Amino acid sequence: MRKTVIAGNWKMNTDRSSGAELAAAVMHGAGSANLPEHADVVLCPPFVVIPIVANAVAGSRIRIGAQNVHDQPRGAFTGEISTGMLHSVGCTHVIVGHSERRLMFAESDYDVCRKANAVVGANLQPIICVGETIAEREQGRTLEVVRRQLRAALDGIFEFSIRTCIIAYEPIWAIGTGNTATPGQAQEVHAFIRSQLREMYGSAAAEDVSVIYGGSVTETNACDLFAQPDIDGGLVGGASLDASAFTEIIRAAI
Ligand code: 13P
């Protein structure tokens, strides 16, 4: 049975005090002690805020994720952070291949693949992001682009570890724009992602992988999106910075 996953990507927002406050408010609002076993709520603060947030949610069922990672375990990589470092501060999840990293920091499909493999190898769960630009959608190339990104990212990840991977479909035109994909548009791509997973790993494994949607998810549209059969939760940006909005999104998902 695949899990419902609701992840908050805080991007480059919050600091020690506002991060701790936000985490405490989400814990309180989500009734973290009573979260069902089939749901994972993951907070992804900036690196330096991770320890204080991990401390704030200690003992609850709320998980911590990072927004990026380097694929090597250690060495002369100024400014980078390894999987082992993330493990040591309590992370269980890592976002890889977010479109902001692909577009603004020139991460290639190959980089995303190396990171995804490093994360899986470190017994952390990657949240692997894929999604098309508006131009690609208008050219009718959405499924081709998503297929390429997905297959490239999962190269080297075998059937025995695919269940630890979470796939996030985030159409770039929907991120931070208020132009949420319609439930139908999102479901089409999610079903396609699952069909690709089926081809690569077989039906049983594909059924167990959580495929979540990101791009202007709000407390208003969450219910309709999460009601789709292949949408298993959300990767939430802006609305995850508002504890009451994020709490309502969690409620819509579980
Ligand atoms: P918004 O929810 O702000 O559109 O951001 C989505 C996102 O990029 C999450 O990773």
Coordinates of N, CA and C in Angstrom, one line a residue, residues 48-165:
V48 N 20.3 25.2 7.2 CA 20.7 25.6 8.5 C 19.5 25.7 9.5
V49 N 18.3 25.5 9.0 CA 17.1 25.5 9.9 C 16.7 24.1 10.3
I50 N 17.3 23.1 9.6 CA 16.9 21.7 9.8 C 17.1 21.3 11.3
P51 N 18.2 21.6 11.9 CA 18.4 21.1 13.3 C 17.3 21.6 14.3
I52 N 17.0 22.9 14.1 CA 16.0 23.5 15.1 C 14.6 22.9 14.8
V53 N 14.3 22.7 13.5 CA 13.0 22.1 13.2 C 13.0 20.6 13.6
A54 N 14.1 19.9 13.4 CA 14.1 18.5 13.9 C 13.9 18.4 15.4
N55 N 14.5 19.4 16.1 CA 14.3 19.4 17.5 C 12.8 19.7 17.9
A56 N 12.2 20.6 17.1 CA 10.8 21.0 17.4 C 9.9 19.9 17.2
V57 N 10.1 19.0 16.2 CA 9.2 17.9 15.9 C 9.6 16.6 16.5
A58 N 10.7 16.6 17.3 CA 11.2 15.3 17.9 C 10.1 14.6 18.6
G59 N 10.0 13.3 18.4 CA 9.0 12.5 19.1 C 7.7 12.5 18.4
S60 N 7.5 13.3 17.4 CA 6.2 13.3 16.7 C 6.4 12.4 15.4
R61 N 5.3 12.3 14.6 CA 5.4 11.6 13.4 C 5.8 12.5 12.2
I62 N 6.1 13.7 12.5 CA 6.5 14.6 11.4 C 7.9 14.3 11.0
R63 N 8.2 14.2 9.7 CA 9.5 13.9 9.2 C 10.2 15.2 8.7
I64 N 11.5 15.1 8.5 CA 12.3 16.2 8.0 C 13.0 15.9 6.7
G65 N 12.9 16.8 5.8 CA 13.6 16.6 4.5 C 14.5 17.8 4.2
A66 N 15.5 17.5 3.3 CA 16.3 18.6 2.8 C 15.8 19.0 1.4
Q67 N 16.3 20.1 0.9 CA 15.9 20.6 -0.4 C 16.9 20.2 -1.5
N68 N 18.0 19.7 -1.1 CA 19.1 19.4 -2.1 C 20.1 18.6 -1.3
V69 N 21.1 18.0 -2.1 CA 22.2 17.3 -1.5 C 23.3 17.1 -2.6
H70 N 24.5 16.9 -2.1 CA 25.5 16.5 -3.1 C 25.6 15.0 -3.2
D71 N 26.1 14.5 -4.3 CA 26.0 13.1 -4.5 C 27.3 12.4 -3.9
Q72 N 28.3 13.1 -3.5 CA 29.5 12.5 -3.0 C 29.4 12.5 -1.4
P73 N 30.0 11.5 -0.8 CA 29.9 11.4 0.7 C 30.7 12.5 1.4
R74 N 31.8 12.9 0.9 CA 32.6 13.9 1.6 C 33.7 14.4 0.5
G75 N 34.4 15.5 1.0 CA 35.5 15.9 0.1 C 35.5 17.4 -0.2
A76 N 36.4 17.8 -1.1 CA 36.6 19.2 -1.4 C 35.5 19.7 -2.4
F77 N 34.3 19.9 -1.8 CA 33.1 20.4 -2.6 C 32.6 21.6 -1.8
T78 N 33.3 22.7 -1.9 CA 33.0 23.9 -1.1 C 31.5 24.2 -1.2
G79 N 30.9 24.4 0.0 CA 29.5 24.8 0.0 C 28.4 23.7 -0.1
E80 N 28.9 22.5 -0.3 CA 27.9 21.4 -0.5 C 27.7 20.6 0.8
I81 N 26.6 19.8 0.8 CA 26.1 19.1 1.9 C 25.9 17.6 1.5
S82 N 26.4 16.7 2.3 CA 26.3 15.2 1.9 C 25.1 14.5 2.6
T83 N 24.8 13.4 2.1 CA 23.7 12.6 2.7 C 24.0 12.2 4.1
G84 N 25.2 11.9 4.4 CA 25.6 11.6 5.8 C 25.3 12.8 6.8
M85 N 25.6 14.0 6.3 CA 25.4 15.2 7.1 C 23.9 15.3 7.4
L86 N 23.1 15.1 6.3 CA 21.6 15.2 6.5 C 21.1 14.1 7.5
H87 N 21.6 12.9 7.3 CA 21.2 11.8 8.2 C 21.5 12.3 9.7
S88 N 22.7 12.9 9.9 CA 23.1 13.2 11.3 C 22.3 14.3 11.9
V89 N 21.5 15.0 11.1 CA 20.7 16.0 11.7 C 19.2 15.6 11.7
G90 N 18.9 14.4 11.4 CA 17.6 13.8 11.5 C 16.7 13.8 10.2
C91 N 17.4 14.1 9.1 CA 16.6 14.0 7.8 C 16.2 12.6 7.5
T92 N 15.1 12.4 6.9 CA 14.7 11.1 6.4 C 14.4 11.2 4.8
H93 N 14.2 12.5 4.4 CA 13.8 12.7 3.0 C 14.7 13.8 2.3
V94 N 14.9 13.7 1.0 CA 15.6 14.8 0.3 C 14.9 15.1 -1.0
I95 N 14.6 16.3 -1.3 CA 14.1 16.7 -2.6 C 15.2 16.7 -3.6
V96 N 15.1 16.1 -4.7 CA 16.1 16.1 -5.7 C 15.5 16.6 -7.1
G97 N 16.2 17.3 -7.8 CA 15.8 17.7 -9.1 C 14.7 18.7 -9.2
H98 N 14.5 19.5 -8.1 CA 13.5 20.5 -8.2 C 13.7 21.4 -9.4
S99 N 12.7 21.9 -10.0 CA 12.8 22.7 -11.3 C 13.6 23.9 -11.0
E100 N 13.5 24.5 -9.8 CA 14.3 25.7 -9.5 C 15.8 25.4 -9.5
R101 N 16.2 24.2 -9.1 CA 17.6 23.8 -9.2 C 18.0 23.4 -10.6
R102 N 17.1 22.8 -11.3 CA 17.4 22.5 -12.7 C 17.6 23.8 -13.5
L103 N 16.7 24.7 -13.3 CA 16.7 25.9 -14.2 C 17.7 27.0 -13.7
M104 N 17.8 27.2 -12.4 CA 18.6 28.3 -11.9 C 20.0 27.9 -11.6
F105 N 20.2 26.6 -11.3 CA 21.5 26.1 -10.9 C 22.0 25.0 -11.8
A106 N 21.4 25.0 -13.0 CA 21.9 24.1 -14.1 C 22.0 22.7 -13.8
E107 N 21.1 22.1 -13.0 CA 21.2 20.7 -12.7 C 20.7 19.9 -13.9
S108 N 21.4 19.0 -14.3 CA 21.0 18.2 -15.5 C 20.3 16.9 -15.0
D109 N 19.7 16.2 -16.0 CA 19.1 14.9 -15.7 C 20.1 14.0 -15.0
Y110 N 21.3 14.1 -15.5 CA 22.4 13.2 -15.0 C 22.7 13.5 -13.5
D111 N 22.8 14.8 -13.2 CA 23.0 15.3 -11.8 C 21.9 14.7 -10.9
V112 N 20.7 14.9 -11.4 CA 19.5 14.4 -10.6 C 19.6 12.9 -10.4
C113 N 20.0 12.2 -11.4 CA 20.2 10.7 -11.2 C 21.2 10.4 -10.2
R114 N 22.4 11.1 -10.2 CA 23.4 10.8 -9.2 C 23.0 11.1 -7.8
K115 N 22.2 12.2 -7.7 CA 21.7 12.6 -6.4 C 20.7 11.6 -5.9
A116 N 19.8 11.2 -6.8 CA 18.7 10.2 -6.4 C 19.4 8.9 -5.9
N117 N 20.4 8.5 -6.7 CA 21.1 7.2 -6.3 C 21.8 7.4 -5.0
A118 N 22.4 8.6 -4.7 CA 23.2 8.8 -3.5 C 22.2 8.8 -2.3
V119 N 21.0 9.4 -2.5 CA 20.0 9.4 -1.4 C 19.5 8.0 -1.1
V120 N 19.2 7.3 -2.1 CA 18.7 5.9 -1.9 C 19.8 5.1 -1.2
G121 N 21.0 5.2 -1.7 CA 22.1 4.5 -1.1 C 22.4 4.8 0.3
A122 N 22.0 6.0 0.8 CA 22.2 6.4 2.2 C 20.9 6.1 3.0
N123 N 20.0 5.3 2.5 CA 18.8 4.9 3.2 C 17.9 6.1 3.5
L124 N 18.0 7.1 2.7 CA 17.0 8.3 2.8 C 16.0 8.2 1.6
Q125 N 14.9 8.9 1.7 CA 13.9 8.8 0.7 C 14.0 10.0 -0.2
P126 N 14.3 9.8 -1.5 CA 14.3 11.0 -2.4 C 12.9 11.4 -2.8
I127 N 12.7 12.6 -2.9 CA 11.4 13.2 -3.6 C 11.9 13.7 -4.9
I128 N 11.7 12.9 -5.9 CA 12.3 13.2 -7.3 C 11.3 14.1 -8.1
C129 N 11.7 15.3 -8.4 CA 10.8 16.2 -9.1 C 11.0 16.1 -10.6
V130 N 9.8 16.1 -11.3 CA 9.8 16.2 -12.8 C 8.7 17.1 -13.2
G131 N 8.8 17.7 -14.3 CA 7.7 18.6 -14.8 C 8.1 19.4 -16.0
E132 N 7.2 19.8 -16.8 CA 7.4 20.5 -18.1 C 7.3 22.0 -17.9
T133 N 7.9 22.7 -18.8 CA 7.7 24.2 -18.9 C 6.3 24.4 -19.7
I134 N 5.9 25.7 -19.6 CA 4.7 26.0 -20.4 C 4.9 25.8 -21.9
A135 N 6.1 26.1 -22.4 CA 6.3 26.0 -23.8 C 6.3 24.5 -24.2
E136 N 6.8 23.6 -23.3 CA 6.8 22.2 -23.6 C 5.4 21.7 -23.6
R137 N 4.6 22.2 -22.7 CA 3.1 21.7 -22.7 C 2.4 22.2 -23.9
E138 N 2.7 23.5 -24.3 CA 2.0 24.0 -25.5 C 2.4 23.3 -26.8
Q139 N 3.6 22.7 -26.7 CA 4.1 22.0 -27.9 C 3.6 20.5 -27.9
G140 N 2.8 20.2 -26.9 CA 2.3 18.8 -26.7 C 3.4 17.8 -26.3
R141 N 4.5 18.3 -25.6 CA 5.6 17.5 -25.3 C 5.6 17.1 -23.8
T142 N 4.6 17.4 -23.1 CA 4.6 17.1 -21.6 C 5.0 15.7 -21.3
L143 N 4.3 14.7 -21.9 CA 4.6 13.3 -21.5 C 6.0 12.9 -21.9
E144 N 6.5 13.4 -23.0 CA 7.8 13.1 -23.5 C 8.9 13.6 -22.5
V145 N 8.7 14.9 -22.0 CA 9.6 15.5 -21.1 C 9.6 14.7 -19.8
V146 N 8.4 14.5 -19.3 CA 8.3 13.8 -18.0 C 8.9 12.4 -18.1
R147 N 8.7 11.7 -19.2 CA 9.2 10.4 -19.4 C 10.8 10.4 -19.3
R148 N 11.3 11.4 -20.1 CA 12.8 11.5 -20.1 C 13.4 11.8 -18.7
Q149 N 12.8 12.8 -18.0 CA 13.3 13.1 -16.7 C 13.2 12.0 -15.7
L150 N 12.0 11.3 -15.8 CA 11.8 10.2 -14.8 C 12.8 9.0 -15.1
R151 N 12.9 8.6 -16.4 CA 13.8 7.5 -16.7 C 15.2 7.8 -16.4
A152 N 15.6 9.1 -16.7 CA 17.0 9.5 -16.4 C 17.3 9.4 -14.9
A153 N 16.3 10.0 -14.1 CA 16.5 10.1 -12.6 C 16.6 8.7 -12.0
L154 N 15.9 7.8 -12.5 CA 15.8 6.4 -11.9 C 16.8 5.4 -12.4
D155 N 17.6 5.9 -13.3 CA 18.7 5.0 -13.8 C 19.5 4.6 -12.7
G156 N 19.7 3.3 -12.5 CA 20.5 2.8 -11.4 C 19.7 2.4 -10.1
I157 N 18.5 2.8 -10.1 CA 17.6 2.5 -9.0 C 16.8 1.2 -9.4
F158 N 16.9 0.2 -8.6 CA 16.3 -1.1 -9.0 C 15.1 -1.4 -8.2
E159 N 14.4 -2.5 -8.6 CA 13.1 -2.8 -8.0 C 13.1 -2.8 -6.5
F160 N 14.2 -3.3 -5.9 CA 14.2 -3.5 -4.5 C 14.3 -2.2 -3.7
S161 N 14.6 -1.1 -4.4 CA 14.6 0.2 -3.7 C 13.6 1.2 -4.2
I162 N 12.9 0.9 -5.3 CA 12.0 1.9 -5.9 C 10.9 2.4 -4.9
R163 N 10.5 1.5 -4.0 CA 9.4 1.8 -3.1 C 9.8 2.9 -2.1
T164 N 11.1 3.2 -2.0 CA 11.6 4.3 -1.1 C 11.5 5.6 -1.8
C165 N 11.4 5.6 -3.1 CA 11.4 6.8 -3.9 C 10.0 7.4 -4.0

